[in-house]
Short mmCIF file of C-alpha atoms in Angstrom, two decimals:
data_model
loop_
_atom_site.label_atom_id
_atom_site.label_comp_id
_atom_site.label_asym_id
_atom_site.label_seq_id
_atom_site.Cartn_x
_atom_site.Cartn_y
_atom_site.Cartn_z
CA MET A 1 124.55 -144.50 -338.90
CA ARG A 2 127.97 -145.12 -336.90
CA LYS A 3 129.07 -142.17 -339.19
CA SER A 4 126.55 -139.94 -338.47
CA ALA A 5 127.13 -140.00 -334.81
CA ILE A 6 130.21 -139.96 -335.03
CA ILE A 7 129.90 -136.21 -336.94
CA LEU A 8 127.14 -135.39 -334.23
CA LEU A 9 129.51 -136.19 -331.58
CA ALA A 10 132.29 -133.94 -332.98
CA LEU A 11 130.23 -131.54 -333.74
CA LEU A 12 128.57 -131.59 -329.94
CA PHE A 13 132.23 -131.41 -329.17
CA CYS A 14 133.89 -128.54 -331.29
CA PHE A 15 130.76 -126.18 -329.77
CA GLU A 16 131.24 -127.00 -326.32
CA SER A 17 134.89 -126.10 -326.84
CA ALA A 18 133.85 -123.03 -328.55
CA ALA A 19 131.22 -121.83 -326.41
CA ARG A 20 133.66 -122.57 -322.88
CA ASN A 21 136.55 -120.60 -325.25
CA LEU A 22 133.64 -117.74 -325.46
CA VAL A 23 132.35 -117.67 -321.77
CA ASN A 24 136.61 -117.91 -320.53
CA GLU A 25 137.15 -114.45 -322.80
CA ILE A 26 134.09 -112.85 -321.33
CA ASP A 27 135.66 -113.42 -318.04
CA ARG A 28 138.74 -112.27 -318.66
CA ALA A 29 137.31 -109.32 -320.29
CA GLU A 30 135.23 -108.16 -317.49
CA GLU A 31 137.96 -108.98 -314.99
CA SER A 32 140.44 -106.47 -317.23
CA LYS A 33 137.32 -103.88 -316.15
CA ILE A 34 137.85 -104.56 -312.16
CA GLN A 35 139.91 -102.11 -311.09
CA PRO A 36 142.75 -103.58 -309.03
CA GLN A 37 142.06 -103.13 -304.99
CA PRO A 38 144.38 -101.52 -303.39
CA ILE A 39 146.78 -103.21 -301.08
CA ARG A 40 145.47 -103.74 -297.85
CA ALA A 41 148.87 -105.21 -295.80
CA VAL A 42 150.80 -106.20 -293.24
CA GLN A 43 154.60 -106.52 -293.33
CA VAL A 44 156.25 -109.38 -290.98
CA ASN A 45 159.90 -109.49 -289.93
CA THR A 46 159.72 -112.87 -288.23
CA LEU A 47 156.68 -115.27 -287.99
CA GLU A 48 156.72 -116.95 -284.66
CA PHE A 49 154.18 -119.74 -285.64
CA ASP A 50 155.38 -123.14 -283.79
CA ASN A 51 153.59 -125.07 -287.36
CA LEU A 52 151.64 -124.17 -290.28
CA ASN A 53 148.18 -124.72 -288.32
CA GLN A 54 148.87 -121.70 -286.08
CA LEU A 55 150.00 -119.95 -289.49
CA SER A 56 146.90 -120.80 -291.38
CA ASN A 57 144.53 -119.67 -288.37
CA TRP A 58 146.06 -116.11 -288.37
CA LEU A 59 146.21 -115.68 -291.99
CA LYS A 60 142.41 -116.61 -292.12
CA ASN A 61 142.12 -113.81 -289.33
CA LEU A 62 144.02 -111.54 -291.12
CA LYS A 63 141.74 -111.73 -294.01
CA SER A 64 138.91 -111.02 -291.91
CA ALA A 65 139.84 -108.47 -290.53
CA GLY A 66 140.21 -106.76 -293.80
CA VAL A 67 143.70 -107.72 -294.71
CA ASN A 68 143.82 -108.75 -298.59
CA THR A 69 148.24 -109.05 -299.00
CA ILE A 70 151.00 -110.17 -296.60
CA ILE A 71 154.09 -109.40 -296.94
CA VAL A 72 157.31 -111.65 -295.35
CA ARG A 73 161.11 -110.83 -295.55
CA VAL A 74 162.85 -113.79 -297.52
CA PHE A 75 166.48 -113.07 -296.30
CA GLN A 76 168.66 -113.71 -293.56
CA ASN A 77 170.91 -111.44 -292.15
CA PRO A 78 172.87 -110.97 -288.94
CA GLY A 79 170.84 -109.74 -286.43
CA ASP A 80 167.51 -110.96 -288.09
CA GLY A 81 165.38 -113.65 -285.81
CA PHE A 82 164.79 -116.59 -287.58
CA HIS A 83 161.50 -117.46 -288.77
CA LYS A 84 160.46 -120.78 -286.62
CA ILE A 85 158.53 -122.58 -288.61
CA CYS A 86 161.48 -124.29 -290.40
CA VAL A 87 164.72 -124.96 -289.19
CA PRO A 88 167.16 -123.26 -290.35
CA GLU A 89 170.31 -124.85 -291.98
CA ALA A 90 172.57 -121.96 -292.63
CA PRO A 91 173.11 -118.80 -290.67
CA GLY A 92 172.62 -116.46 -293.01
CA GLY A 93 171.18 -116.17 -296.98
CA VAL A 94 167.41 -116.46 -298.28
CA TYR A 95 164.22 -118.44 -297.41
CA PHE A 96 163.78 -119.93 -301.62
CA GLN A 97 166.08 -122.27 -303.82
CA THR A 98 168.69 -121.08 -305.42
CA THR A 99 172.16 -121.39 -306.39
CA SER A 100 173.45 -117.81 -305.88
CA ALA A 101 173.40 -117.28 -302.11
CA PRO A 102 172.53 -119.95 -298.84
CA VAL A 103 169.40 -121.31 -298.60
CA VAL A 104 168.60 -121.51 -295.29
CA CYS A 105 165.35 -122.99 -295.72
CA ASP A 106 162.79 -123.64 -298.89
CA LEU A 107 160.11 -121.36 -297.21
CA VAL A 108 158.43 -119.02 -299.52
CA GLY A 109 156.50 -121.41 -301.65
CA ILE A 110 154.91 -123.25 -298.63
CA LEU A 111 153.84 -119.32 -297.30
CA SER A 112 152.45 -118.28 -300.71
CA GLN A 113 150.39 -121.90 -300.82
CA GLU A 114 149.13 -120.86 -297.21
CA SER A 115 149.01 -117.13 -298.03
CA HIS A 116 146.70 -118.00 -301.43
CA LYS A 117 144.63 -120.74 -299.07
CA ALA A 118 143.73 -118.10 -296.82
CA GLY A 119 142.43 -115.79 -299.79
CA LEU A 120 145.87 -113.29 -299.37
CA LYS A 121 148.23 -112.64 -301.67
CA PHE A 122 151.82 -112.62 -300.72
CA TYR A 123 154.80 -110.92 -301.43
CA ALA A 124 158.12 -111.09 -300.95
CA TRP A 125 160.49 -109.00 -298.97
CA MET A 126 163.37 -108.86 -300.76
CA ASN A 127 167.09 -107.35 -299.60
CA THR A 128 169.77 -106.30 -302.32
CA ARG A 129 173.05 -104.92 -301.07
CA SER A 130 173.17 -106.88 -297.88
CA ALA A 131 172.97 -110.08 -299.73
CA ASP A 132 176.77 -110.22 -299.49
CA TYR A 133 176.42 -113.84 -297.84
CA GLY A 134 179.81 -115.35 -298.44
CA TRP A 135 181.05 -112.90 -299.55
CA GLU A 136 181.78 -110.64 -296.13
CA ALA A 137 185.42 -110.54 -296.54
CA ARG A 138 185.37 -109.63 -300.40
CA THR A 139 185.94 -105.90 -299.94
CA ASP A 140 186.71 -105.57 -303.49
CA LEU A 141 182.78 -106.53 -303.69
CA HIS A 142 181.91 -103.98 -301.25
CA SER A 143 180.86 -100.35 -301.91
CA TRP A 144 183.54 -98.12 -300.47
CA ALA A 145 182.83 -95.03 -298.19
CA TYR A 146 185.33 -91.54 -298.00
CA ALA A 147 185.84 -91.00 -294.28
CA LEU A 148 185.64 -87.68 -293.01
CA GLU A 149 188.20 -87.64 -290.21
CA SER A 150 190.84 -89.79 -292.19
CA ARG A 151 190.17 -88.47 -295.09
CA ARG A 152 190.45 -92.34 -296.83
CA TYR A 153 188.37 -94.42 -298.13
CA GLU A 154 187.11 -97.53 -296.51
CA PRO A 155 185.34 -100.52 -297.52
CA GLN A 156 181.56 -100.50 -296.51
CA ASN A 157 179.91 -103.89 -295.25
CA ARG A 158 176.92 -103.48 -297.99
CA LEU A 159 177.72 -104.57 -301.95
CA CYS A 160 178.64 -102.37 -304.93
CA VAL A 161 176.23 -101.87 -307.29
CA PHE A 162 178.57 -101.39 -309.64
CA HIS A 163 180.42 -104.73 -309.72
CA PRO A 164 179.25 -106.92 -312.25
CA GLU A 165 179.47 -110.14 -309.61
CA VAL A 166 177.34 -107.80 -307.76
CA GLN A 167 174.94 -107.26 -310.29
CA GLU A 168 174.65 -111.14 -311.49
CA ARG A 169 174.12 -112.25 -307.75
CA LEU A 170 171.25 -110.00 -307.40
CA ILE A 171 170.03 -110.37 -310.96
CA ASN A 172 169.92 -114.15 -310.20
CA LEU A 173 168.28 -114.35 -306.93
CA TYR A 174 165.49 -112.39 -308.23
CA SER A 175 164.93 -114.88 -310.82
CA ASP A 176 164.83 -117.54 -308.91
CA LEU A 177 162.57 -115.70 -306.24
CA ALA A 178 160.04 -115.46 -308.80
CA LYS A 179 159.95 -119.17 -310.02
CA ASN A 180 157.70 -119.34 -306.84
CA SER A 181 154.17 -118.70 -306.54
CA ILE A 182 154.85 -115.11 -305.59
CA ASP A 183 152.16 -112.14 -306.23
CA GLY A 184 154.33 -108.97 -305.39
CA VAL A 185 158.23 -108.27 -304.33
CA LEU A 186 159.01 -105.35 -302.04
CA VAL A 187 163.01 -104.68 -302.38
CA GLN A 188 163.93 -103.83 -298.92
CA ASP A 189 165.31 -100.46 -298.04
CA ASP A 190 169.24 -101.31 -298.40
CA LEU A 191 169.12 -100.14 -302.15
CA MET A 192 170.47 -96.71 -301.49
CA LEU A 193 173.84 -94.85 -301.25
CA LYS A 194 175.03 -92.70 -298.55
CA HIS A 195 176.18 -89.23 -299.52
CA ASN A 196 180.13 -90.47 -299.25
CA GLU A 197 179.33 -93.34 -300.82
CA ASP A 198 180.44 -95.10 -303.10
CA PHE A 199 184.33 -94.23 -304.11
CA HIS A 200 184.50 -98.23 -305.38
CA PRO A 201 187.58 -97.97 -308.08
CA LEU A 202 184.61 -99.40 -310.47
CA ALA A 203 181.82 -96.67 -309.45
CA SER A 204 184.66 -93.68 -310.27
CA HIS A 205 186.10 -95.45 -313.81
CA LEU A 206 182.57 -95.28 -314.59
CA TYR A 207 181.23 -92.33 -313.65
CA LEU A 208 184.33 -90.96 -315.49
CA LYS A 209 183.54 -92.83 -318.36
CA GLU A 210 180.08 -91.96 -318.54
CA ARG A 211 179.96 -88.09 -317.33
CA GLN A 212 183.75 -87.09 -318.33
CA LYS A 213 183.98 -86.06 -314.47
CA VAL A 214 186.27 -87.44 -311.59
CA ALA A 215 184.59 -88.62 -308.27
CA CYS A 216 186.76 -86.14 -305.32
CA PRO A 217 185.58 -85.98 -301.96
CA ASP A 218 187.05 -82.60 -302.25
CA LEU A 219 184.90 -81.20 -304.74
CA PHE A 220 181.55 -82.39 -303.54
CA PHE A 221 181.59 -81.71 -299.77
CA LYS A 222 182.16 -78.49 -297.47
CA VAL A 223 183.60 -79.84 -294.89
CA ILE A 224 183.51 -77.58 -291.20
CA GLU A 225 184.53 -79.01 -287.66
CA SER A 226 182.07 -78.91 -285.29
CA SER A 227 182.18 -79.58 -281.54
CA GLY A 228 185.84 -81.63 -282.56
CA LYS A 229 184.03 -83.20 -285.03
CA LYS A 230 183.91 -82.96 -289.58
CA ILE A 231 181.30 -82.39 -290.89
CA VAL A 232 179.63 -81.87 -294.24
CA LYS A 233 178.44 -78.50 -293.81
CA ASP A 234 177.38 -78.44 -297.41
CA TYR A 235 177.42 -80.16 -300.78
CA THR A 236 178.77 -78.40 -304.31
CA ALA A 237 177.52 -78.24 -307.76
CA GLU A 238 179.89 -81.13 -308.70
CA PHE A 239 178.37 -83.43 -305.82
CA TRP A 240 175.11 -83.06 -307.18
CA GLU A 241 176.09 -84.00 -310.18
CA TRP A 242 177.61 -86.91 -309.12
CA ASN A 243 173.93 -87.51 -306.85
CA ASP A 244 172.29 -87.63 -309.71
CA TRP A 245 174.45 -90.17 -311.39
CA LYS A 246 174.25 -92.72 -308.66
CA ILE A 247 170.69 -92.45 -308.29
CA ASN A 248 170.01 -93.43 -311.81
CA LYS A 249 172.29 -96.07 -311.33
CA LEU A 250 170.43 -97.65 -308.51
CA LEU A 251 167.18 -97.90 -310.41
CA ASP A 252 168.87 -98.90 -313.07
CA LEU A 253 169.74 -102.01 -311.34
CA ALA A 254 166.09 -101.92 -309.81
CA ASP A 255 164.80 -101.93 -313.29
CA GLU A 256 166.77 -105.56 -314.17
CA LEU A 257 165.66 -106.70 -311.03
CA ARG A 258 162.38 -105.65 -311.79
CA LYS A 259 163.16 -107.24 -315.70
CA ALA A 260 164.18 -110.83 -314.02
CA VAL A 261 161.36 -111.16 -311.68
CA LYS A 262 158.72 -110.19 -314.52
CA LYS A 263 160.69 -112.41 -316.89
CA LYS A 264 159.84 -115.39 -315.06
CA LYS A 265 156.16 -114.35 -313.64
CA PRO A 266 154.87 -111.16 -315.83
CA GLY A 267 152.00 -110.39 -313.65
CA VAL A 268 154.02 -110.14 -310.45
CA LYS A 269 153.75 -106.66 -308.51
CA PHE A 270 157.41 -104.74 -308.26
CA GLY A 271 157.92 -102.17 -306.01
CA LEU A 272 160.71 -100.03 -304.03
CA ASN A 273 160.76 -98.67 -300.23
CA PHE A 274 161.36 -94.85 -299.95
CA TYR A 275 162.68 -93.44 -296.67
CA TYR A 276 160.45 -90.78 -295.58
CA GLU A 277 163.07 -87.72 -296.05
CA THR A 278 162.45 -88.30 -299.97
CA ALA A 279 158.40 -87.22 -299.38
CA LEU A 280 159.30 -84.49 -296.70
CA LYS A 281 162.65 -82.78 -297.42
CA PRO A 282 163.62 -84.43 -300.98
CA GLU A 283 167.08 -82.86 -300.93
CA LYS A 284 168.24 -84.21 -298.05
CA GLY A 285 166.53 -87.72 -299.50
CA LYS A 286 168.42 -87.72 -302.45
CA ALA A 287 172.03 -86.07 -300.45
CA TRP A 288 171.47 -89.17 -298.18
CA PHE A 289 170.28 -91.88 -299.47
CA SER A 290 170.30 -91.42 -302.92
CA GLN A 291 166.63 -91.81 -304.09
CA ASP A 292 164.52 -89.54 -305.92
CA LEU A 293 160.63 -89.92 -306.09
CA LYS A 294 160.26 -88.05 -308.42
CA LYS A 295 163.21 -89.88 -310.77
CA ALA A 296 161.53 -93.21 -309.55
CA SER A 297 157.64 -92.13 -310.67
CA GLU A 298 159.40 -91.89 -314.16
CA ARG A 299 160.21 -95.65 -313.87
CA ASN A 300 156.75 -96.90 -313.27
CA TYR A 301 157.07 -99.24 -311.06
CA ASP A 302 154.00 -101.53 -309.34
CA PHE A 303 154.03 -99.65 -306.41
CA TYR A 304 155.83 -97.37 -304.29
CA ALA A 305 156.19 -97.89 -300.29
CA LEU A 306 156.91 -94.78 -298.18
CA MET A 307 158.45 -95.85 -295.10
CA LEU A 308 156.34 -93.02 -293.08
CA TYR A 309 157.38 -94.25 -289.55
CA HIS A 310 155.82 -91.65 -287.05
CA ARG A 311 157.85 -92.52 -283.74
CA GLN A 312 161.34 -92.66 -285.91
CA MET A 313 160.33 -89.63 -287.96
CA SER A 314 159.80 -88.13 -283.57
CA GLU A 315 162.97 -89.23 -282.69
CA GLU A 316 165.14 -88.13 -285.40
CA LEU A 317 163.94 -84.73 -286.34
CA ARG A 318 163.65 -84.15 -282.60
CA ILE A 319 160.54 -82.21 -282.92
CA THR A 320 157.24 -81.69 -280.73
CA ALA A 321 154.22 -83.84 -281.27
CA GLU A 322 152.53 -80.94 -282.88
CA ASP A 323 155.30 -80.22 -285.98
CA LEU A 324 155.08 -84.22 -286.21
CA ASN A 325 151.40 -83.73 -287.32
CA SER A 326 152.63 -81.40 -289.81
CA ALA A 327 155.50 -83.42 -290.92
CA ILE A 328 153.41 -86.59 -291.66
CA GLU A 329 150.48 -84.72 -293.28
CA LEU A 330 153.00 -82.72 -295.38
CA ALA A 331 154.95 -86.15 -296.54
CA SER A 332 152.12 -87.95 -297.08
CA ARG A 333 150.79 -85.06 -299.47
CA ASN A 334 153.59 -84.76 -301.29
CA PHE A 335 154.28 -88.28 -301.78
CA LEU A 336 150.13 -89.04 -302.51
CA ASP A 337 149.98 -86.06 -304.68
CA MET A 338 152.94 -87.67 -307.22
CA PHE A 339 151.26 -90.94 -307.77
CA SER A 340 147.70 -89.59 -307.67
CA SER A 341 147.03 -90.75 -311.23
CA SER A 342 148.59 -94.05 -311.00
CA GLY A 343 147.30 -95.11 -307.26
CA SER A 344 150.49 -96.94 -306.49
CA ALA A 345 151.14 -94.75 -303.41
CA VAL A 346 151.60 -97.07 -300.40
CA ILE A 347 151.75 -95.82 -297.04
CA LYS A 348 153.68 -98.00 -294.65
CA LEU A 349 153.12 -97.51 -290.83
CA MET A 350 155.17 -98.32 -288.05
CA SER A 351 152.69 -100.87 -285.41
CA LYS A 352 155.42 -102.00 -283.43
CA ASP A 353 158.20 -100.08 -282.26
CA PHE A 354 161.58 -100.43 -283.34
CA HIS A 355 163.27 -100.20 -279.88
CA ASN A 356 161.27 -101.55 -277.04
CA ALA A 357 158.85 -103.86 -279.55
CA GLU A 358 155.61 -102.56 -277.75
CA ILE A 359 152.47 -102.97 -279.70
CA ILE A 360 151.77 -99.06 -280.90
CA PRO A 361 147.88 -98.38 -279.47
CA GLU A 362 145.16 -98.17 -281.37
CA ASP A 363 144.78 -94.55 -280.66
CA GLU A 364 148.33 -93.41 -281.67
CA LEU A 365 147.81 -95.01 -285.20
CA THR A 366 144.49 -93.69 -285.49
CA SER A 367 145.95 -89.88 -284.72
CA VAL A 368 148.74 -90.81 -287.66
CA ILE A 369 146.54 -91.70 -290.03
CA LYS A 370 144.26 -88.67 -289.55
CA CYS A 371 147.04 -86.27 -289.97
CA VAL A 372 147.57 -88.31 -293.82
CA PRO A 373 145.29 -86.20 -296.28
CA SER A 374 141.77 -88.31 -297.13
CA SER A 375 141.90 -87.93 -301.15
CA ASN A 376 144.13 -89.96 -302.88
CA ARG A 377 145.12 -91.96 -300.29
CA ALA A 378 145.68 -95.91 -301.89
CA GLY A 379 147.44 -98.41 -300.42
CA LEU A 380 148.43 -99.35 -296.66
CA ILE A 381 150.71 -101.92 -295.00
CA PHE A 382 151.41 -101.84 -291.57
CA PHE A 383 154.66 -102.89 -290.25
CA SER A 384 155.28 -104.98 -288.11
CA THR A 385 152.48 -106.81 -287.05
CA GLN A 386 151.69 -110.05 -285.09
CA PRO A 387 148.51 -112.24 -284.20
CA GLY A 388 146.03 -110.77 -281.45
CA GLN A 389 146.59 -107.52 -283.59
CA GLU A 390 143.34 -107.97 -286.09
CA LEU A 391 140.35 -106.55 -284.25
CA GLU A 392 142.81 -103.04 -284.62
CA LEU A 393 143.91 -103.61 -288.37
CA LYS A 394 140.17 -103.63 -288.75
CA ASN A 395 139.76 -100.89 -287.17
CA LEU A 396 142.25 -98.64 -288.56
CA ILE A 397 141.64 -99.91 -292.00
CA PHE A 398 138.12 -98.72 -291.59
CA ILE A 399 139.16 -95.33 -290.70
CA TRP A 400 141.88 -95.36 -293.47
CA GLU A 401 139.31 -95.91 -296.21
CA GLY A 402 137.00 -93.00 -293.92
CA LYS A 403 134.21 -96.05 -293.04
CA ASN A 404 132.53 -96.32 -289.88
CA ASN A 405 133.24 -99.16 -288.51
CA ASP A 406 129.94 -99.50 -285.85
CA GLN A 407 130.26 -103.01 -285.38
CA THR A 408 133.36 -103.28 -283.29
CA ASN A 409 133.91 -100.01 -281.57
CA GLN A 410 131.30 -97.49 -282.68
CA ARG A 411 133.85 -95.00 -283.33
CA ALA A 412 132.95 -92.46 -285.90
CA PHE A 413 135.45 -91.69 -288.62
CA SER A 414 136.52 -87.83 -288.28
CA GLU A 415 138.89 -86.00 -291.13
CA SER A 416 139.57 -83.28 -288.41
CA ARG A 417 143.08 -83.27 -287.51
CA PRO A 418 144.70 -84.58 -284.39
CA SER A 419 145.82 -81.95 -281.55
CA SER A 420 148.71 -84.66 -280.88
CA ILE A 421 150.10 -88.02 -281.59
CA LEU A 422 152.98 -88.55 -279.24
CA GLN A 423 151.60 -87.72 -275.49
CA SER A 424 155.21 -86.15 -274.71
CA PRO A 425 156.63 -83.81 -277.36
CA LYS A 426 160.55 -85.05 -278.10
CA PRO A 427 162.64 -82.81 -275.56
#
């Protein structure tokens, strides 16, 4: 009798275990059919909260506003404000445990935990070439730029991506970052090289080895004098070959960083920042920043973030409000069309003025959104936001998605282009 009971219990246990496994398999199969929700994120430069309770309440409010992701700076450089919810133990470094850089404080794990409690995903915003912590005086580890006036090479304030020590540090940093319960990584926009950078001896040697070409400024730049200052008038065919090589090398490093992250956490999303010129004026994006959207698209990153900061565009391009509308439409259309099949395109809008910290009015951002073609719209990031903007964020997300939020402002969405974004055109 006892033996029969034992056998019966064993059979019941096996049946229960098999049933549980079957249910789990069904759940996973159903999850795989669900299309991932496009990112609706706020990107935060500095957390101004005094305690976790304040942070927790804000995260819940963001969730209620339709935000599904928060992106927070996890590095500390000169000029950056410290996150207030922890006591800094170093003047510069990172906000997670690592032996590859100074640790300001171990904050990433706490932030991801609080984000998850609120139903949000947590993305870490991490730098690359500006992570020279403790190496500020190591000019051998920094990139070299060619100065047009002096015709000399000068060490710069950012790291040389061609140096093995630099590569090792960055790979280790990203690997350590991925030990935390993060959902994504957004690479800082410092993964770029200017048109007169990098003439570091290691870079020049590698270029000669791989392309059998000499990296020489006289072969690259057509220099003229304008208003008593030497400027680059044009670029030669030799420059574009060197530039193409630099672009590929930067993407190779990005690939290594992605590999380091996904080795620790395969499901973590990995994406890069791109300057607006890469979509508006691709040749200038290549020359000025060594960024090429087409080449990057071939690397199949999880997402691509275009920094479509309208006030910055107006200032730098020195164009009228109407021309700014056209520029935003063209850049966003080119960008969205390139990634239409994958849905990996993310548009970044500035929600706070970079110069005076003014919160940009909702109507102004609405006008920007209406310049973005409604077809192929995917991800959306607001940079940078602060508490109190939740209602505006909710309205703007509704407009981005082509919805009418009757419960808030009763404004109907219109596909028509605005007459202007900025009240006063740039002179």
